[in-house]
């Protein structure tokens, strides 16, 4: 099953913060985060592994709660370039190499 | 490095026609996969491969075939196109190292009339 993302859409002003959540009904081995701009391919942001630490670069970070089977993406001091659709992808691990994506969260950052 | 190359970028088919979407990567990645993207549905996995000669089904495999004869290429075949297969198709690849995510191709926009 697809992981569930929330919210479906969010509108920010430049400089504001946002949190995007991703939850799964299945046990997770890893969670991926991607950003896609309109008409372009998804771009990899980061991956969080089971037992791993919270990751981040620049002002975008993420956490992974294995027990709750949830991950959250944190965008701080948002920039116009952060606009796009954010997807989380969940992987079950073991011999399951399938990366299943959520339906996405549309983030719009306005001046 | 070209990354992941998909051809064609756009295609219009008539119902019942067959065609092959091409995907090639030059990063020596073991894992390759095909997704389709429809409005409001996110990315749905069609087929994937963990290496040459090995393929498996994803969430929405019906109406599609794949094969992987080389590490570099992973073509997707539509056997008899249907309007429900109108979509944007993305090919993606990744190495086995879990610290790396997927690299996506630029996509193929397919319309079946």
Coordinates of C-alpha atoms in Angstrom, one line a residue:
Chain A
X1 CA 0.0 0.0 0.0
X2 CA 1.0 3.6 -0.6
X3 CA 2.3 5.5 2.4
X4 CA -0.1 8.3 3.4
X5 CA 1.2 11.9 3.3
X6 CA -0.2 14.9 5.0
X7 CA -1.1 17.6 4.4
X8 CA -2.0 17.4 0.7
X9 CA -1.1 21.0 0.1
X10 CA 0.5 23.8 2.0
X11 CA 1.1 27.5 1.2
X12 CA 3.8 29.5 2.9
X13 CA 5.4 32.9 2.8
X14 CA 9.1 33.0 2.2
X15 CA 10.9 32.5 5.5
X16 CA 8.1 30.4 7.1
X17 CA 8.5 26.7 8.3
X18 CA 6.6 23.6 7.2
X19 CA 6.3 20.0 8.2
X20 CA 5.3 17.2 5.9
X21 CA 4.3 13.9 7.4
X22 CA 4.5 10.4 5.9
X23 CA 3.0 7.3 7.6
X24 CA 2.8 3.6 6.6
X25 CA 0.7 0.7 7.6
X26 CA 3.7 -1.7 7.1
X27 CA 7.0 -2.0 8.9
X28 CA 9.5 0.2 7.2
X29 CA 13.2 -0.4 6.4
X30 CA 13.8 3.0 4.9
X31 CA 12.1 6.2 3.9
X32 CA 13.0 8.3 0.9
X33 CA 12.1 11.9 0.3
X34 CA 12.0 13.6 -3.2
X35 CA 11.0 16.9 -4.6
X36 CA 9.4 17.4 -8.0
X37 CA 8.9 20.7 -9.8
X38 CA 6.2 21.0 -12.4
X39 CA 7.1 19.2 -15.6
X40 CA 10.3 17.8 -14.2
X41 CA 11.6 14.5 -12.8
X42 CA 11.6 13.9 -9.0
X43 CA 14.9 14.8 -7.4
X44 CA 16.3 12.8 -4.4
X45 CA 16.5 14.8 -1.2
X46 CA 17.5 12.2 1.5
X47 CA 17.1 8.7 2.7
X48 CA 16.5 7.6 6.3
X49 CA 17.3 4.0 7.3
X50 CA 15.9 1.9 10.0
X51 CA 18.0 2.5 13.1
X52 CA 19.6 5.6 11.5
X53 CA 19.8 9.1 12.7
X54 CA 17.8 12.1 11.7
X55 CA 19.3 13.6 8.6
X56 CA 19.4 16.9 6.9
X57 CA 21.2 19.3 4.8
X58 CA 20.9 23.1 4.6
X59 CA 17.5 23.9 6.0
X60 CA 15.7 20.7 5.1
X61 CA 15.8 17.8 7.5
X62 CA 13.9 14.7 8.3
X63 CA 13.2 12.2 11.0
X64 CA 12.1 8.6 11.0
X65 CA 10.2 6.9 13.8
X66 CA 10.4 3.2 13.3
X67 CA 7.9 2.2 16.0
X68 CA 5.2 4.5 14.7
X69 CA 6.2 3.8 11.1
X70 CA 6.3 7.5 10.4
X71 CA 8.6 10.0 8.9
X72 CA 8.5 13.8 8.8
X73 CA 10.2 16.3 6.5
X74 CA 11.1 19.7 8.1
X75 CA 11.6 22.8 5.9
X76 CA 12.8 25.8 7.8
X77 CA 13.1 29.4 6.7
X78 CA 11.5 28.4 3.4
X79 CA 12.8 29.8 0.1
X80 CA 11.0 30.3 -3.2
X81 CA 13.1 27.4 -4.6
X82 CA 11.4 25.0 -2.1
X83 CA 8.2 25.2 -4.1
X84 CA 7.2 21.9 -5.6
X85 CA 5.6 18.5 -4.8
X86 CA 7.2 16.5 -2.1
X87 CA 7.0 12.7 -2.2
X88 CA 7.9 10.2 0.5
X89 CA 8.8 6.7 -0.6
X90 CA 8.7 3.7 1.7
X91 CA 10.7 0.4 1.4
X92 CA 9.9 -2.7 3.4
X93 CA 13.5 -4.1 3.5
X94 CA 14.7 -7.7 3.3
X95 CA 14.0 -9.1 -0.2
X96 CA 11.4 -6.4 -0.8
X97 CA 13.1 -3.9 -3.1
X98 CA 9.9 -2.1 -3.9
X99 CA 9.9 1.6 -3.2
X100 CA 6.3 2.7 -2.9
X101 CA 5.5 6.4 -3.0
X102 CA 2.8 8.5 -1.3
X103 CA 0.5 10.8 -3.4
X104 CA 2.6 13.8 -2.7
X105 CA 2.3 17.2 -0.9
X106 CA 2.2 20.3 -3.0
X107 CA 4.2 23.1 -1.3
X108 CA 3.9 26.6 -2.6
X109 CA 6.2 29.3 -1.2
X110 CA 5.1 32.9 -2.0
X111 CA 7.2 36.1 -1.7
Chain B
X1 CA 27.6 11.4 -17.2
X2 CA 24.2 11.3 -18.9
X3 CA 22.5 9.6 -15.9
X4 CA 19.2 8.0 -16.8
X5 CA 18.0 8.6 -20.4
X6 CA 14.5 8.0 -21.5
X7 CA 13.2 8.0 -25.1
X8 CA 10.9 9.2 -26.5
X9 CA 9.9 12.3 -24.5
X10 CA 6.4 12.4 -26.1
X11 CA 4.3 9.7 -27.8
X12 CA 0.8 9.5 -29.1
X13 CA -0.6 6.0 -29.7
X14 CA -3.9 4.6 -31.0
X15 CA -5.8 2.1 -28.9
X16 CA -4.4 -1.4 -29.6
X17 CA -1.0 -0.3 -30.8
X18 CA 2.1 -1.6 -29.1
X19 CA 5.3 0.3 -28.4
X20 CA 8.5 0.2 -26.3
X21 CA 9.6 3.0 -23.9
X22 CA 13.4 3.0 -23.7
X23 CA 15.4 3.6 -20.6
X24 CA 19.2 3.5 -20.3
X25 CA 21.6 4.4 -17.5
X26 CA 25.3 4.8 -17.6
X27 CA 26.0 4.7 -13.8
X28 CA 26.4 0.9 -13.5
X29 CA 23.4 0.8 -11.2
X30 CA 22.1 -2.6 -10.3
X31 CA 18.5 -1.6 -9.5
X32 CA 16.1 -0.1 -12.2
X33 CA 12.4 0.5 -12.1
X34 CA 9.5 2.0 -14.0
X35 CA 6.8 4.2 -12.5
X36 CA 3.7 5.9 -13.9
X37 CA 2.5 9.2 -12.6
X38 CA -1.1 10.3 -12.9
X39 CA -2.7 13.4 -11.4
X40 CA -3.4 12.9 -7.7
X41 CA -2.0 9.4 -7.6
X42 CA 1.6 10.0 -7.0
X43 CA 4.2 7.6 -8.5
X44 CA 3.1 4.0 -8.9
X45 CA 5.5 1.2 -9.5
X46 CA 5.0 -0.9 -12.6
X47 CA 8.0 -3.2 -12.8
X48 CA 11.4 -3.3 -11.3
X49 CA 14.7 -5.2 -11.8
X50 CA 17.5 -6.0 -9.3
X51 CA 20.0 -6.9 -12.0
X52 CA 20.4 -8.3 -15.5
X53 CA 18.0 -11.2 -16.1
X54 CA 15.9 -10.5 -13.0
X55 CA 12.6 -8.6 -13.1
X56 CA 9.6 -8.5 -10.8
X57 CA 6.1 -6.9 -10.7
X58 CA 5.2 -3.7 -8.9
X59 CA 1.8 -2.3 -7.9
X60 CA 0.3 -1.8 -11.4
X61 CA 2.0 -4.4 -13.8
X62 CA -1.0 -5.3 -16.0
X63 CA -0.6 -4.4 -19.7
X64 CA 3.2 -3.9 -19.4
X65 CA 6.2 -6.2 -20.0
X66 CA 9.8 -5.7 -19.1
X67 CA 13.1 -7.4 -19.7
X68 CA 16.7 -6.7 -18.5
X69 CA 19.3 -8.2 -20.8
X70 CA 22.0 -5.8 -19.8
X71 CA 22.8 -3.7 -16.7
X72 CA 22.4 -0.5 -18.7
X73 CA 19.0 -1.0 -20.4
X74 CA 15.5 -1.6 -19.0
X75 CA 12.8 -1.2 -21.7
X76 CA 9.1 -1.1 -20.9
X77 CA 6.7 -2.6 -23.5
X78 CA 3.1 -1.8 -23.9
X79 CA 1.5 -4.8 -25.5
X80 CA -1.9 -3.3 -26.6
X81 CA -2.2 0.3 -25.6
X82 CA -5.4 1.4 -23.8
X83 CA -6.6 4.9 -22.9
X84 CA -6.1 4.0 -19.3
X85 CA -2.4 3.9 -20.0
X86 CA -2.3 7.6 -20.8
X87 CA 0.3 8.8 -18.2
X88 CA 3.8 10.1 -17.6
X89 CA 6.2 7.3 -17.3
X90 CA 9.5 7.6 -15.3
X91 CA 12.4 5.2 -15.3
X92 CA 14.6 5.3 -12.2
X93 CA 17.9 3.6 -11.1
X94 CA 19.9 3.2 -8.0
X95 CA 23.0 1.4 -6.7
X96 CA 22.8 -1.2 -4.0
X97 CA 24.3 1.2 -1.4
X98 CA 21.3 2.2 0.8
X99 CA 22.7 5.7 1.3
X100 CA 21.9 6.7 -2.3
X101 CA 18.4 7.4 -3.6
X102 CA 16.9 6.9 -7.0
X103 CA 18.0 8.9 -10.1
X104 CA 15.0 9.5 -12.3
X105 CA 14.9 10.0 -16.1
X106 CA 13.2 13.0 -17.5
X107 CA 10.0 11.0 -18.3
X108 CA 7.9 10.0 -21.3
X109 CA 4.5 11.6 -21.7
X110 CA 2.3 9.0 -23.4
X111 CA -1.2 9.7 -24.8
X112 CA -3.4 6.8 -26.0
X113 CA -6.3 7.9 -28.1

